[in-house]
Short mmCIF file of C-alpha atoms and ligand atoms in Angstrom, two decimals:
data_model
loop_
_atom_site.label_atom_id
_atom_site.label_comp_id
_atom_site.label_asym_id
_atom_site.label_seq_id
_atom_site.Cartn_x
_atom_site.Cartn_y
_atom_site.Cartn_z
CA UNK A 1 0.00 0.00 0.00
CA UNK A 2 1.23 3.74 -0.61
CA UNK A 3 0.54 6.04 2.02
CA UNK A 4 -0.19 9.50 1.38
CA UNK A 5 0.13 12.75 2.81
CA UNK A 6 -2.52 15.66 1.92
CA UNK A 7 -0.24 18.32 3.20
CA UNK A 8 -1.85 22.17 3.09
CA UNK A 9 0.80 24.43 3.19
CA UNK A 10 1.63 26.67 6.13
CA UNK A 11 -0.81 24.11 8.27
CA UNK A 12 -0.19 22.00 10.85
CA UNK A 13 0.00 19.03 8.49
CA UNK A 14 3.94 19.95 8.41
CA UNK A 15 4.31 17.81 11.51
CA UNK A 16 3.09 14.77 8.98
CA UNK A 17 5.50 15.74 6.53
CA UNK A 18 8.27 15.99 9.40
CA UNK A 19 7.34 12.56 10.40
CA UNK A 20 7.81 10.66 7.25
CA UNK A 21 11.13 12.36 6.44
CA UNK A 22 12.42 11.81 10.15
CA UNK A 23 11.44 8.13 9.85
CA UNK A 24 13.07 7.97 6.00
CA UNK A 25 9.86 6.37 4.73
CA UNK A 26 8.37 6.13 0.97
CA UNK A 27 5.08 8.32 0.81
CA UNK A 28 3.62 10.31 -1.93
CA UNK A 29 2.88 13.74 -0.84
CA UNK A 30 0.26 15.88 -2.14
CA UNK A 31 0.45 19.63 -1.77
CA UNK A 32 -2.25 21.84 -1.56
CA UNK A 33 -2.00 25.83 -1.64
CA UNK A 34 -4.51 28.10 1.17
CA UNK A 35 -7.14 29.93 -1.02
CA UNK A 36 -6.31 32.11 0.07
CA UNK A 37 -6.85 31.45 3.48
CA UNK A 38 -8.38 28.53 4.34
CA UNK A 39 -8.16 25.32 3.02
CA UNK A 40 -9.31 25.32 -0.91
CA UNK A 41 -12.50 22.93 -1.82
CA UNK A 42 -10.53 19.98 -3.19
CA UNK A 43 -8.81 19.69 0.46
CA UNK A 44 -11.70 20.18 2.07
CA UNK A 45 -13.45 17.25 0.56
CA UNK A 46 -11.11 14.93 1.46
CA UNK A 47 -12.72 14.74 4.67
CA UNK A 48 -15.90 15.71 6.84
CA UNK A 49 -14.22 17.88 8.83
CA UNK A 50 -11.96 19.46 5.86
CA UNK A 51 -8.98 20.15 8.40
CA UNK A 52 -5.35 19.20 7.79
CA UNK A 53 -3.64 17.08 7.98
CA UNK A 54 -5.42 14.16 6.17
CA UNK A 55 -3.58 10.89 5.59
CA UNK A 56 -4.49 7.72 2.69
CA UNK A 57 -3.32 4.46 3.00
CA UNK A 58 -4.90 1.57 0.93
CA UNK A 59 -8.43 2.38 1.87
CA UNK A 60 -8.24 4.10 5.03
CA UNK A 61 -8.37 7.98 5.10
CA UNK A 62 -7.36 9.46 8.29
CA UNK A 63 -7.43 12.73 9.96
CA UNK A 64 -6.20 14.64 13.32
CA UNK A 65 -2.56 14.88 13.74
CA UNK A 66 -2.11 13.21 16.73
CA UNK A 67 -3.87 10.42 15.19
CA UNK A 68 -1.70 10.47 12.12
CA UNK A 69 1.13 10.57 13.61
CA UNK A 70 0.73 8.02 15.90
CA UNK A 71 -0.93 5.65 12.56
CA UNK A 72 2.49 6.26 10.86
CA UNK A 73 4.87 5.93 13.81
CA UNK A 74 3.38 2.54 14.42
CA UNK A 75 2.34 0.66 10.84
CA UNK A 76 4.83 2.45 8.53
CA UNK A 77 7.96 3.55 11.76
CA UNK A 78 7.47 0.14 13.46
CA UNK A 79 7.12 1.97 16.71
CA UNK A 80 10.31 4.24 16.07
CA UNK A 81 10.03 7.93 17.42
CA UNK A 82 7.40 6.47 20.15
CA UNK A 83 8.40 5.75 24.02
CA UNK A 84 6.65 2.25 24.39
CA UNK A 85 5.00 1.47 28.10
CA UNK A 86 7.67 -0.13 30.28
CA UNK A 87 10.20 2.85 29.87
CA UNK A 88 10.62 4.84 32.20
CA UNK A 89 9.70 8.41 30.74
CA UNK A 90 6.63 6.19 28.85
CA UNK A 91 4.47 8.76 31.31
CA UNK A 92 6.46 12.31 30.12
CA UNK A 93 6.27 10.82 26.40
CA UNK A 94 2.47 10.65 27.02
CA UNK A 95 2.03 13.88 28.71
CA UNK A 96 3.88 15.92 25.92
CA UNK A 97 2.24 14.26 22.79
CA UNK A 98 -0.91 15.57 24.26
CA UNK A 99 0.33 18.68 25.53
CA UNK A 100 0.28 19.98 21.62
CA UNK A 101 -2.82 19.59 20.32
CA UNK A 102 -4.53 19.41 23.73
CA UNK A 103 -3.37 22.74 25.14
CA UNK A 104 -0.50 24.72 23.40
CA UNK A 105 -2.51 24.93 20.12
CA UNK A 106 -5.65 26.19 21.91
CA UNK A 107 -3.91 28.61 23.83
CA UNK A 108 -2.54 30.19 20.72
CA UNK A 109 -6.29 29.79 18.41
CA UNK A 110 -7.53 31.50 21.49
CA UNK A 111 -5.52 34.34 21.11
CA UNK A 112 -5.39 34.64 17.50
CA UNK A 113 -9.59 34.98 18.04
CA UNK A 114 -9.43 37.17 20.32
CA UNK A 115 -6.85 39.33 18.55
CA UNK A 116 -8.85 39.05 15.61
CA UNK A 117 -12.37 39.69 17.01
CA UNK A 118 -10.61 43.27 18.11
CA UNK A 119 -11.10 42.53 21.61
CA UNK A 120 -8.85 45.54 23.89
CA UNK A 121 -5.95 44.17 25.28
CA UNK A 122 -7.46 44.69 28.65
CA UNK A 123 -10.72 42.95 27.84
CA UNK A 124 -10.77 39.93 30.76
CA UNK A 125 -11.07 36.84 28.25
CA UNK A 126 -7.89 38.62 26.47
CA UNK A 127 -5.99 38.83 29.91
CA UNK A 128 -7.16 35.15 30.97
CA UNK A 129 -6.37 33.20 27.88
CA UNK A 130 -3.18 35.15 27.73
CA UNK A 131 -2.14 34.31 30.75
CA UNK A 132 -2.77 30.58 30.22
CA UNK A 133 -0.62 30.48 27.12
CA UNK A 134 2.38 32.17 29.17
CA UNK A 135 1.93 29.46 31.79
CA UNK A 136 1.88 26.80 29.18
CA UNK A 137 5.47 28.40 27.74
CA UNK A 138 6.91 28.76 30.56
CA UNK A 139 6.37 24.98 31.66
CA UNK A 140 7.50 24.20 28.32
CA UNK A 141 10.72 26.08 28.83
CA UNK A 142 11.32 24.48 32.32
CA UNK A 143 11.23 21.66 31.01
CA UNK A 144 12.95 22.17 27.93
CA UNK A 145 15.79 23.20 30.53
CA UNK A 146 16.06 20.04 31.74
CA UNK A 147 15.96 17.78 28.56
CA UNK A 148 16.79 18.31 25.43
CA UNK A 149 13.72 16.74 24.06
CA UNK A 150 9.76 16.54 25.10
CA UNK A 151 9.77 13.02 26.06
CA UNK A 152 13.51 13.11 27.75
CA UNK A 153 17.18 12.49 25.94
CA UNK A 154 15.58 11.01 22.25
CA UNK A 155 13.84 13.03 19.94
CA UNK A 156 10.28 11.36 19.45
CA UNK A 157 7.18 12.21 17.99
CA UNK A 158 6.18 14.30 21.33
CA UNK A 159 8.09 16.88 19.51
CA UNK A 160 6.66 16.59 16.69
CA UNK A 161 3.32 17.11 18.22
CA UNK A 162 4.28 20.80 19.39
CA UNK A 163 5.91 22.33 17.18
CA UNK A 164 3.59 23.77 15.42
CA UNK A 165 2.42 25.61 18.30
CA UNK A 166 6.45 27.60 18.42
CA UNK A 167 6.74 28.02 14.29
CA UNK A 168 4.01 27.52 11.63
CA UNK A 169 0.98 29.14 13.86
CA UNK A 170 3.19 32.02 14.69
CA UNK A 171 2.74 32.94 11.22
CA UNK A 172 -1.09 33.53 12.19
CA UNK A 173 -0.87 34.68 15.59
CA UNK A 174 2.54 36.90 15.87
CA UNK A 175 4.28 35.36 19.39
CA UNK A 176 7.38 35.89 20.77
CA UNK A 177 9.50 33.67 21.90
CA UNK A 178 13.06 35.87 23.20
CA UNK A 179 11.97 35.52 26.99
CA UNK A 180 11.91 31.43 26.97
CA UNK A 181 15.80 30.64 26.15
CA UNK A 182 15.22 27.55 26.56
CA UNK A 183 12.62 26.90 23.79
CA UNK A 184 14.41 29.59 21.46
CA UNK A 185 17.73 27.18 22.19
CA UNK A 186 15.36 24.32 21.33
CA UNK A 187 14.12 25.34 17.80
CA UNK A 188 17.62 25.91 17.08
CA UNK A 189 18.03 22.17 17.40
CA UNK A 190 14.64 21.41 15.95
CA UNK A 191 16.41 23.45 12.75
CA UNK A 192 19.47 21.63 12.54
CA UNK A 193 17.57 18.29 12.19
CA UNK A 194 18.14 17.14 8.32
CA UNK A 195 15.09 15.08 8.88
CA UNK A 196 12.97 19.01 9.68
CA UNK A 197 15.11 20.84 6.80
CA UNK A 198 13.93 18.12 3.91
CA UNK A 199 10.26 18.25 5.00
CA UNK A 200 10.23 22.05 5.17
CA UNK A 201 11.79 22.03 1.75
CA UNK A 202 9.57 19.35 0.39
CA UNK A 203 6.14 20.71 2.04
CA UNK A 204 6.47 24.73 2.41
CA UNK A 205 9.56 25.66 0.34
CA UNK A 206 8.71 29.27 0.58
CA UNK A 207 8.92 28.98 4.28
CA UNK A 208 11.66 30.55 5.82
CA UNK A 209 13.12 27.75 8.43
CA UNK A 210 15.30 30.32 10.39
CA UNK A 211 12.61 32.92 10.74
CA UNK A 212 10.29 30.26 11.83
CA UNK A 213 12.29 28.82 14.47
CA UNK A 214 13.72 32.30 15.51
CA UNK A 215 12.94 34.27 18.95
CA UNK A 216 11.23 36.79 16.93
CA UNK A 217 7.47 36.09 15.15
CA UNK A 218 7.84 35.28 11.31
CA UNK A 219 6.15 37.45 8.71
CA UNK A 220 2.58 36.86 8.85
CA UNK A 221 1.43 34.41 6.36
CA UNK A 222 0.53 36.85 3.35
CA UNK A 223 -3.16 35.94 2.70
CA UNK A 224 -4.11 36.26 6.13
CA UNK A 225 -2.28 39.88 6.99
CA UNK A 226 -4.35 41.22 3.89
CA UNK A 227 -7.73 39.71 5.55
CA UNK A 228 -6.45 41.49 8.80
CA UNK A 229 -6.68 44.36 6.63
CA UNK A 230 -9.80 44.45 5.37
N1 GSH B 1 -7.01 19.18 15.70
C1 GSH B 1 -6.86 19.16 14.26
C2 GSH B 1 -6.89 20.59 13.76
C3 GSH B 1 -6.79 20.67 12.26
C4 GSH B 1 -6.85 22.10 11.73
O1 GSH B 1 -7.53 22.98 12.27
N2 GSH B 1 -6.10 22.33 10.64
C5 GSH B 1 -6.04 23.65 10.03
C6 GSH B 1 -4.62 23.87 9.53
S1 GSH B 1 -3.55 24.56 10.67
C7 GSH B 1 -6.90 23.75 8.79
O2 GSH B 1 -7.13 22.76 8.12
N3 GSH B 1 -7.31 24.97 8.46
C8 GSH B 1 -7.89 25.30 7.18
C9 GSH B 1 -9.39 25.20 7.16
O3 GSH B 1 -10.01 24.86 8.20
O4 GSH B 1 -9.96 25.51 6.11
C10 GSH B 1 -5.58 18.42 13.88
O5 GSH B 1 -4.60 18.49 14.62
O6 GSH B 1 -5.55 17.74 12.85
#
């Protein structure tokens, strides 16, 4: 069977195309430009929900990243980039897979809402949620202090999971990263992985990898700073 990878560009699908070049596997990838902002009709009916990412393999279509990822890492990775239950970080692996999709990227949709409803900076849902996403960074940080990877000393697809959250969404939501060191020292790894370079050259090759995984916010993704406009 040939899996493939619907990949929109400038999504959070990039973590699927990180995946299958980090685990050196044979997939067909099919790219798929925002029109101009959103995902354009022929993505969109690739699934009910029309989100990215959105894997094929034989028969099965899949969507959600986690689930993706985890699908892949397991059939196609033979269980490579995963922390298996008996090790002893099996627990942090867990707790950082979910910590993407289940809180980081929230925190930052919530704000990118908010910023976009043109709610004032003091307005209380504005102070709360950005509050939350601090706390979230600076637990990330601590603990990015400690480890040089999510799950503990091996790269796995915990990372994977979040990054997102630190590069491709901050080119929706401007965020920036200078007062976490450790996180800013982090993407600096996460850019000198061959495995990251080839699937950000593959999937979004008019993505700028050092402005994404700077301190500073990259440019805001074109469409969507001429919507702000508007
Ligand atoms: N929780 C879902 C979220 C998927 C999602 O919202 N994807 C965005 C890309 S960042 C998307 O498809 N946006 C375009 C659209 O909804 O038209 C996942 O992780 O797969």
């Amino acid at each position: 069977m040939t899996l493939t990878v619907h990949h929109l560009g400038v999504s959070q699908s990039d973590r699927v195309v990180w995946l299958c070049e980090e685990l050196g596997i044979d997939y067909v990838l099919k790219k798929y430009d925002r029109s101009p902002v959103m995902a354009p009709e022929a993505y969109k009916a690739l699934h009910p929900i029309g989100s990215a990412p959105v894997i094929e393999d034989g028969p099965l279509k899949l969507a959600e990243s986690g689930a993706c990822v985890e699908y892949i890492a397991q059939i196609y990775g033979k269980g490579s980039l995963v922390v298996q239950p008996g090790a002893k970080n099996y627990a942090d692996y867990l707790y950082w897979f979910h910590f993407g999709n289940g809180s980081l990227v929230p925190a930052v949709m919530y704000k990118m809402v908010l910023a976009s409803s043109g709610a004032s900076p003091v307005n209380e849902a504005v102070q709360r949620y950005g509050a939350r996403l601090q706390r979230l960074l600076a637990l990330l940080d601590q603990r990015l202090g400690e480890v040089p990877w999510l799950a503990g000393d091996e790269f796995t697809c915990a990372d994977i999971m979040n990054l997102f959250a630190l590069t491709t969404a901050r080119c929706f939501q401007p965020l920036d990263l200078s007062e976490y060191k450790n996180i800013v020292a982090y993407l600096k790894r996460v850019s000198g992985r061959e495995g990251y370079r080839r699937a950000m050259k593959k999937g979004d090759p008019d993505q700028d990898i050092e402005a994404l995984t700077g301190a500073a916010p990259p440019p805001i993704f074109k469409g969507y700073a001429a919507l702000q406009k508007e």
